[in-house]
PDB file of C-alpha atoms in Angstrom:
ATOM      1  CA  MET A   1     125.179  83.174  86.148  1.00 92.00           C
ATOM      2  CA  TYR A   2     121.744  84.490  87.470  1.00 92.00           C
ATOM      3  CA  GLY A   3     122.518  88.091  88.131  1.00 88.00           C
ATOM      4  CA  GLY A   4     123.973  91.237  86.575  1.00 91.00           C
ATOM      5  CA  SER A   5     123.221  91.512  82.683  1.00 94.00           C
ATOM      6  CA  LEU A   6     119.695  91.229  81.003  1.00 95.00           C
ATOM      7  CA  GLU A   7     120.129  87.771  79.923  1.00 96.00           C
ATOM      8  CA  ASN A   8     121.790  86.473  83.246  1.00 96.00           C
ATOM      9  CA  ARG A   9     118.668  88.053  85.266  1.00 94.00           C
ATOM     10  CA  CYS A  10     116.081  86.075  82.603  1.00 96.00           C
ATOM     11  CA  ARG A  11     118.222  82.818  82.970  1.00 97.00           C
ATOM     12  CA  PHE A  12     116.557  81.265  85.585  1.00 97.00           C
ATOM     13  CA  ALA A  13     112.911  81.888  84.709  1.00 97.00           C
ATOM     14  CA  LEU A  14     113.787  80.845  81.079  1.00 98.00           C
ATOM     15  CA  GLU A  15     115.790  77.592  82.449  1.00 98.00           C
ATOM     16  CA  ILE A  16     112.519  76.732  84.223  1.00 98.00           C
ATOM     17  CA  VAL A  17     110.410  77.272  81.057  1.00 98.00           C
ATOM     18  CA  GLN A  18     112.581  74.688  79.022  1.00 98.00           C
ATOM     19  CA  ALA A  19     112.215  71.971  81.952  1.00 98.00           C
ATOM     20  CA  VAL A  20     108.608  72.354  82.203  1.00 98.00           C
ATOM     21  CA  VAL A  21     107.986  72.178  78.164  1.00 98.00           C
ATOM     22  CA  ASP A  22     110.435  69.288  78.334  1.00 98.00           C
ATOM     23  CA  GLU A  23     108.164  67.593  80.926  1.00 98.00           C
ATOM     24  CA  ILE A  24     104.665  68.530  79.839  1.00 98.00           C
ATOM     25  CA  GLY A  25     105.143  70.167  76.597  1.00 98.00           C
ATOM     26  CA  ALA A  26     104.825  73.886  75.062  1.00 98.00           C
ATOM     27  CA  ASP A  27     101.034  73.641  74.352  1.00 97.00           C
ATOM     28  CA  ARG A  28     100.397  73.305  78.043  1.00 98.00           C
ATOM     29  CA  VAL A  29     102.605  76.004  79.327  1.00 98.00           C
ATOM     30  CA  GLY A  30     102.180  79.653  80.218  1.00 98.00           C
ATOM     31  CA  ILE A  31     104.153  82.086  82.060  1.00 98.00           C
ATOM     32  CA  ARG A  32     102.863  85.150  83.844  1.00 97.00           C
ATOM     33  CA  LEU A  33     105.366  88.055  84.117  1.00 96.00           C
ATOM     34  CA  SER A  34     105.419  91.218  86.108  1.00 93.00           C
ATOM     35  CA  PRO A  35     108.502  93.029  84.566  1.00 93.00           C
ATOM     36  CA  PHE A  36     107.039  96.698  86.071  1.00 90.00           C
ATOM     37  CA  ALA A  37     106.502  95.117  89.313  1.00 87.00           C
ATOM     38  CA  SER A  38     108.560  96.759  92.315  1.00 80.00           C
ATOM     39  CA  TYR A  39     107.967  94.609  95.248  1.00 75.00           C
ATOM     40  CA  SER A  40     110.126  94.566  98.263  1.00 78.00           C
ATOM     41  CA  GLU A  41     111.414  97.867  96.800  1.00 80.00           C
ATOM     42  CA  ALA A  42     113.258  95.859  93.954  1.00 79.00           C
ATOM     43  CA  PRO A  43     112.178  97.042  90.657  1.00 85.00           C
ATOM     44  CA  ASP A  44     114.352  96.098  87.606  1.00 86.00           C
ATOM     45  CA  SER A  45     116.536  98.959  86.428  1.00 87.00           C
ATOM     46  CA  ASN A  46     115.083  98.499  82.859  1.00 91.00           C
ATOM     47  CA  PRO A  47     111.810  96.928  83.043  1.00 92.00           C
ATOM     48  CA  GLU A  48     110.936  97.727  79.296  1.00 94.00           C
ATOM     49  CA  ALA A  49     114.004  95.858  78.318  1.00 96.00           C
ATOM     50  CA  LEU A  50     113.265  93.278  80.662  1.00 95.00           C
ATOM     51  CA  GLY A  51     109.616  92.581  79.329  1.00 96.00           C
ATOM     52  CA  LEU A  52     110.780  92.613  75.820  1.00 97.00           C
ATOM     53  CA  TYR A  53     113.882  90.377  76.128  1.00 98.00           C
ATOM     54  CA  MET A  54     111.506  87.851  77.820  1.00 98.00           C
ATOM     55  CA  ALA A  55     108.836  88.047  75.302  1.00 98.00           C
ATOM     56  CA  LYS A  56     111.336  87.317  72.540  1.00 98.00           C
ATOM     57  CA  ALA A  57     112.924  84.519  74.376  1.00 98.00           C
ATOM     58  CA  LEU A  58     109.631  82.614  75.201  1.00 98.00           C
ATOM     59  CA  ASN A  59     109.217  82.302  71.575  1.00 98.00           C
ATOM     60  CA  LYS A  60     111.930  79.798  70.923  1.00 98.00           C
ATOM     61  CA  PHE A  61     109.761  77.519  73.361  1.00 98.00           C
ATOM     62  CA  GLY A  62     106.406  78.163  71.363  1.00 98.00           C
ATOM     63  CA  ILE A  63     104.501  78.232  74.826  1.00 98.00           C
ATOM     64  CA  LEU A  64     100.917  78.522  74.949  1.00 98.00           C
ATOM     65  CA  TYR A  65     100.602  82.183  76.453  1.00 98.00           C
ATOM     66  CA  CYS A  66     102.203  84.975  78.332  1.00 98.00           C
ATOM     67  CA  HIS A  67     100.050  86.471  80.916  1.00 98.00           C
ATOM     68  CA  VAL A  68     101.761  89.975  81.706  1.00 96.00           C
ATOM     69  CA  VAL A  69     100.699  92.615  84.688  1.00 93.00           C
ATOM     70  CA  GLU A  70     100.629  96.046  83.503  1.00 89.00           C
ATOM     71  CA  PRO A  71     102.574  98.630  84.778  1.00 84.00           C
ATOM     72  CA  ARG A  72     101.162 100.559  87.524  1.00 69.00           C
ATOM     73  CA  MET A  73      99.554 104.205  87.138  1.00 52.00           C
ATOM     74  CA  VAL A  74     101.699 106.924  88.585  1.00 52.00           C
ATOM     75  CA  LYS A  75     100.657 110.547  89.448  1.00 49.00           C
ATOM     76  CA  ILE A  76     102.295 113.169  87.030  1.00 52.00           C
ATOM     77  CA  ASN A  77     101.256 116.748  87.263  1.00 57.00           C
ATOM     78  CA  GLU A  78      97.875 115.789  89.309  1.00 55.00           C
ATOM     79  CA  LYS A  79      96.696 113.316  86.717  1.00 53.00           C
ATOM     80  CA  PHE A  80      97.700 109.425  86.587  1.00 54.00           C
ATOM     81  CA  GLU A  81      99.540 108.144  83.537  1.00 58.00           C
ATOM     82  CA  THR A  82     101.544 105.019  82.866  1.00 63.00           C
ATOM     83  CA  PRO A  83     104.867 105.722  81.814  1.00 62.00           C
ATOM     84  CA  TYR A  84     105.466 102.311  80.032  1.00 72.00           C
ATOM     85  CA  SER A  85     103.374 100.152  77.598  1.00 87.00           C
ATOM     86  CA  LEU A  86     102.866  96.318  77.272  1.00 94.00           C
ATOM     87  CA  ARG A  87     102.617  96.972  73.116  1.00 95.00           C
ATOM     88  CA  PRO A  88     106.363  96.202  72.543  1.00 96.00           C
ATOM     89  CA  MET A  89     106.041  92.824  74.582  1.00 97.00           C
ATOM     90  CA  ARG A  90     102.475  92.122  72.783  1.00 97.00           C
ATOM     91  CA  ASP A  91     104.194  92.846  69.177  1.00 97.00           C
ATOM     92  CA  ALA A  92     107.275  90.803  70.081  1.00 98.00           C
ATOM     93  CA  PHE A  93     105.526  87.522  71.698  1.00 98.00           C
ATOM     94  CA  LYS A  94     104.065  85.069  69.075  1.00 97.00           C
ATOM     95  CA  GLY A  95     101.471  83.315  71.314  1.00 97.00           C
ATOM     96  CA  SER A  96      98.297  84.081  73.119  1.00 98.00           C
ATOM     97  CA  PHE A  97      99.091  87.519  75.030  1.00 98.00           C
ATOM     98  CA  ILE A  98      96.979  88.229  78.159  1.00 98.00           C
ATOM     99  CA  VAL A  99      97.251  91.228  80.122  1.00 96.00           C
ATOM    100  CA  ALA A 100      96.016  92.125  83.599  1.00 94.00           C
ATOM    101  CA  GLY A 101      95.840  95.227  85.582  1.00 89.00           C
ATOM    102  CA  GLY A 102      93.136  97.398  86.596  1.00 85.00           C
ATOM    103  CA  TYR A 103      91.077  96.893  83.592  1.00 91.00           C
ATOM    104  CA  ASN A 104      87.123  97.468  83.560  1.00 92.00           C
ATOM    105  CA  ARG A 105      84.854  96.111  80.541  1.00 95.00           C
ATOM    106  CA  LYS A 106      85.158  99.175  78.271  1.00 94.00           C
ATOM    107  CA  ASP A 107      88.952  98.978  78.697  1.00 93.00           C
ATOM    108  CA  GLY A 108      89.376  95.082  78.101  1.00 95.00           C
ATOM    109  CA  ASN A 109      87.316  95.451  75.152  1.00 96.00           C
ATOM    110  CA  ASN A 110      89.473  98.163  73.704  1.00 95.00           C
ATOM    111  CA  ALA A 111      92.374  96.008  74.432  1.00 95.00           C
ATOM    112  CA  ILE A 112      91.100  93.152  72.705  1.00 97.00           C
ATOM    113  CA  PHE A 113      89.622  94.952  69.568  1.00 97.00           C
ATOM    114  CA  SER A 114      92.751  97.011  69.142  1.00 96.00           C
ATOM    115  CA  GLY A 115      95.150  93.974  69.303  1.00 96.00           C
ATOM    116  CA  TYR A 116      96.766  94.965  72.380  1.00 96.00           C
ATOM    117  CA  ALA A 117      95.963  91.757  73.858  1.00 97.00           C
ATOM    118  CA  ASP A 118      94.404  88.546  73.176  1.00 98.00           C
ATOM    119  CA  LEU A 119      92.507  87.712  76.342  1.00 97.00           C
ATOM    120  CA  VAL A 120      92.036  90.242  79.542  1.00 97.00           C
ATOM    121  CA  ALA A 121      92.522  88.793  83.035  1.00 96.00           C
ATOM    122  CA  TYR A 122      89.997  90.487  85.803  1.00 94.00           C
ATOM    123  CA  GLY A 123      91.612  89.381  89.101  1.00 90.00           C
ATOM    124  CA  ARG A 124      90.143  91.806  91.795  1.00 90.00           C
ATOM    125  CA  LEU A 125      86.748  92.278  89.668  1.00 93.00           C
ATOM    126  CA  PHE A 126      86.298  88.398  89.399  1.00 91.00           C
ATOM    127  CA  LEU A 127      86.889  88.228  93.279  1.00 90.00           C
ATOM    128  CA  SER A 128      84.184  90.633  94.043  1.00 93.00           C
ATOM    129  CA  ASN A 129      81.763  89.683  90.999  1.00 94.00           C
ATOM    130  CA  PRO A 130      81.560  85.802  90.713  1.00 92.00           C
ATOM    131  CA  ASP A 131      79.244  86.412  87.893  1.00 96.00           C
ATOM    132  CA  LEU A 132      81.462  88.849  86.236  1.00 96.00           C
ATOM    133  CA  PRO A 133      80.769  87.913  82.471  1.00 96.00           C
ATOM    134  CA  ARG A 134      77.028  88.317  83.222  1.00 95.00           C
ATOM    135  CA  ARG A 135      77.514  91.508  84.699  1.00 96.00           C
ATOM    136  CA  PHE A 136      79.476  92.731  81.415  1.00 96.00           C
ATOM    137  CA  GLU A 137      77.065  91.126  79.287  1.00 95.00           C
ATOM    138  CA  VAL A 138      74.094  93.190  80.701  1.00 95.00           C
ATOM    139  CA  ASP A 139      76.529  96.158  81.700  1.00 94.00           C
ATOM    140  CA  ALA A 140      75.136  95.797  85.359  1.00 96.00           C
ATOM    141  CA  PRO A 141      76.761  97.657  88.352  1.00 95.00           C
ATOM    142  CA  LEU A 142      79.808  95.870  89.755  1.00 95.00           C
ATOM    143  CA  ASN A 143      80.344  95.118  93.507  1.00 94.00           C
ATOM    144  CA  LYS A 144      83.538  96.842  94.890  1.00 93.00           C
ATOM    145  CA  TYR A 145      86.233  94.528  96.091  1.00 91.00           C
ATOM    146  CA  ASN A 146      87.382  94.992  99.860  1.00 90.00           C
ATOM    147  CA  ARG A 147      91.157  94.678  99.672  1.00 88.00           C
ATOM    148  CA  GLU A 148      91.314  94.111 103.363  1.00 90.00           C
ATOM    149  CA  THR A 149      89.876  90.709 102.738  1.00 88.00           C
ATOM    150  CA  PHE A 150      92.492  89.595 100.436  1.00 84.00           C
ATOM    151  CA  TYR A 151      94.757  86.709 101.639  1.00 83.00           C
ATOM    152  CA  ILE A 152      93.170  86.005 104.564  1.00 85.00           C
ATOM    153  CA  SER A 153      92.655  82.600 105.880  1.00 87.00           C
ATOM    154  CA  ASP A 154      88.813  83.029 106.812  1.00 84.00           C
ATOM    155  CA  PRO A 155      86.906  80.840 104.718  1.00 80.00           C
ATOM    156  CA  ALA A 156      83.878  82.777 104.722  1.00 80.00           C
ATOM    157  CA  VAL A 157      85.029  86.172 104.479  1.00 83.00           C
ATOM    158  CA  GLY A 158      86.575  87.752 101.159  1.00 80.00           C
ATOM    159  CA  TYR A 159      86.712  85.491  98.360  1.00 78.00           C
ATOM    160  CA  THR A 160      83.213  83.616  99.050  1.00 81.00           C
ATOM    161  CA  ASP A 161      80.724  86.188 100.150  1.00 86.00           C
ATOM    162  CA  TYR A 162      80.259  88.720  97.419  1.00 90.00           C
ATOM    163  CA  PRO A 163      76.609  88.861  96.102  1.00 91.00           C
ATOM    164  CA  PHE A 164      75.413  87.640  92.704  1.00 92.00           C
ATOM    165  CA  LEU A 165      73.038  89.553  90.458  1.00 90.00           C
ATOM    166  CA  GLY A 166      69.502  89.237  91.215  1.00 80.00           C
ATOM    167  CA  SER A 167      67.522  86.740  89.113  1.00 60.00           C
ATOM    168  CA  ASP A 168      65.541  89.843  87.721  1.00 55.00           C
ATOM    169  CA  ILE A 169      68.263  90.900  85.632  1.00 56.00           C
TER     170      ILE A 169
END
């Protein structure tokens, strides 16, 4: 029931969405998808079809948002490119569409202004810049994040020790 065909691979996630919508209402439900992920060396055989199928299937629930992680860039002929786009998913999904994955201020603004997304999530940049909206507003330099401090249990290192902008900006 839960493997093999595209429909079966999506079945479990859609059953969970249905159960949560039934419990709390579609207006309080969102989902984050990573169809292009290849964690644990287990990529999907057709991530574009997977993402598009999920985007279309989620419409029947009327959920609030679909938050999707961009495909990773790959090195092709000495430059980095992404062979995939979230555009088909964006066009298919009828709710708010949130994108994430390597966006900076300019890329995020372009995603919104072009209609590629309704919202942009800035995970790593927000971790390292607790005042990210202000930095974007005044076009201030950004703190660089330290990947080595992600997901560690030390409460004083990593997520809480990045500096804010000075009061003079």
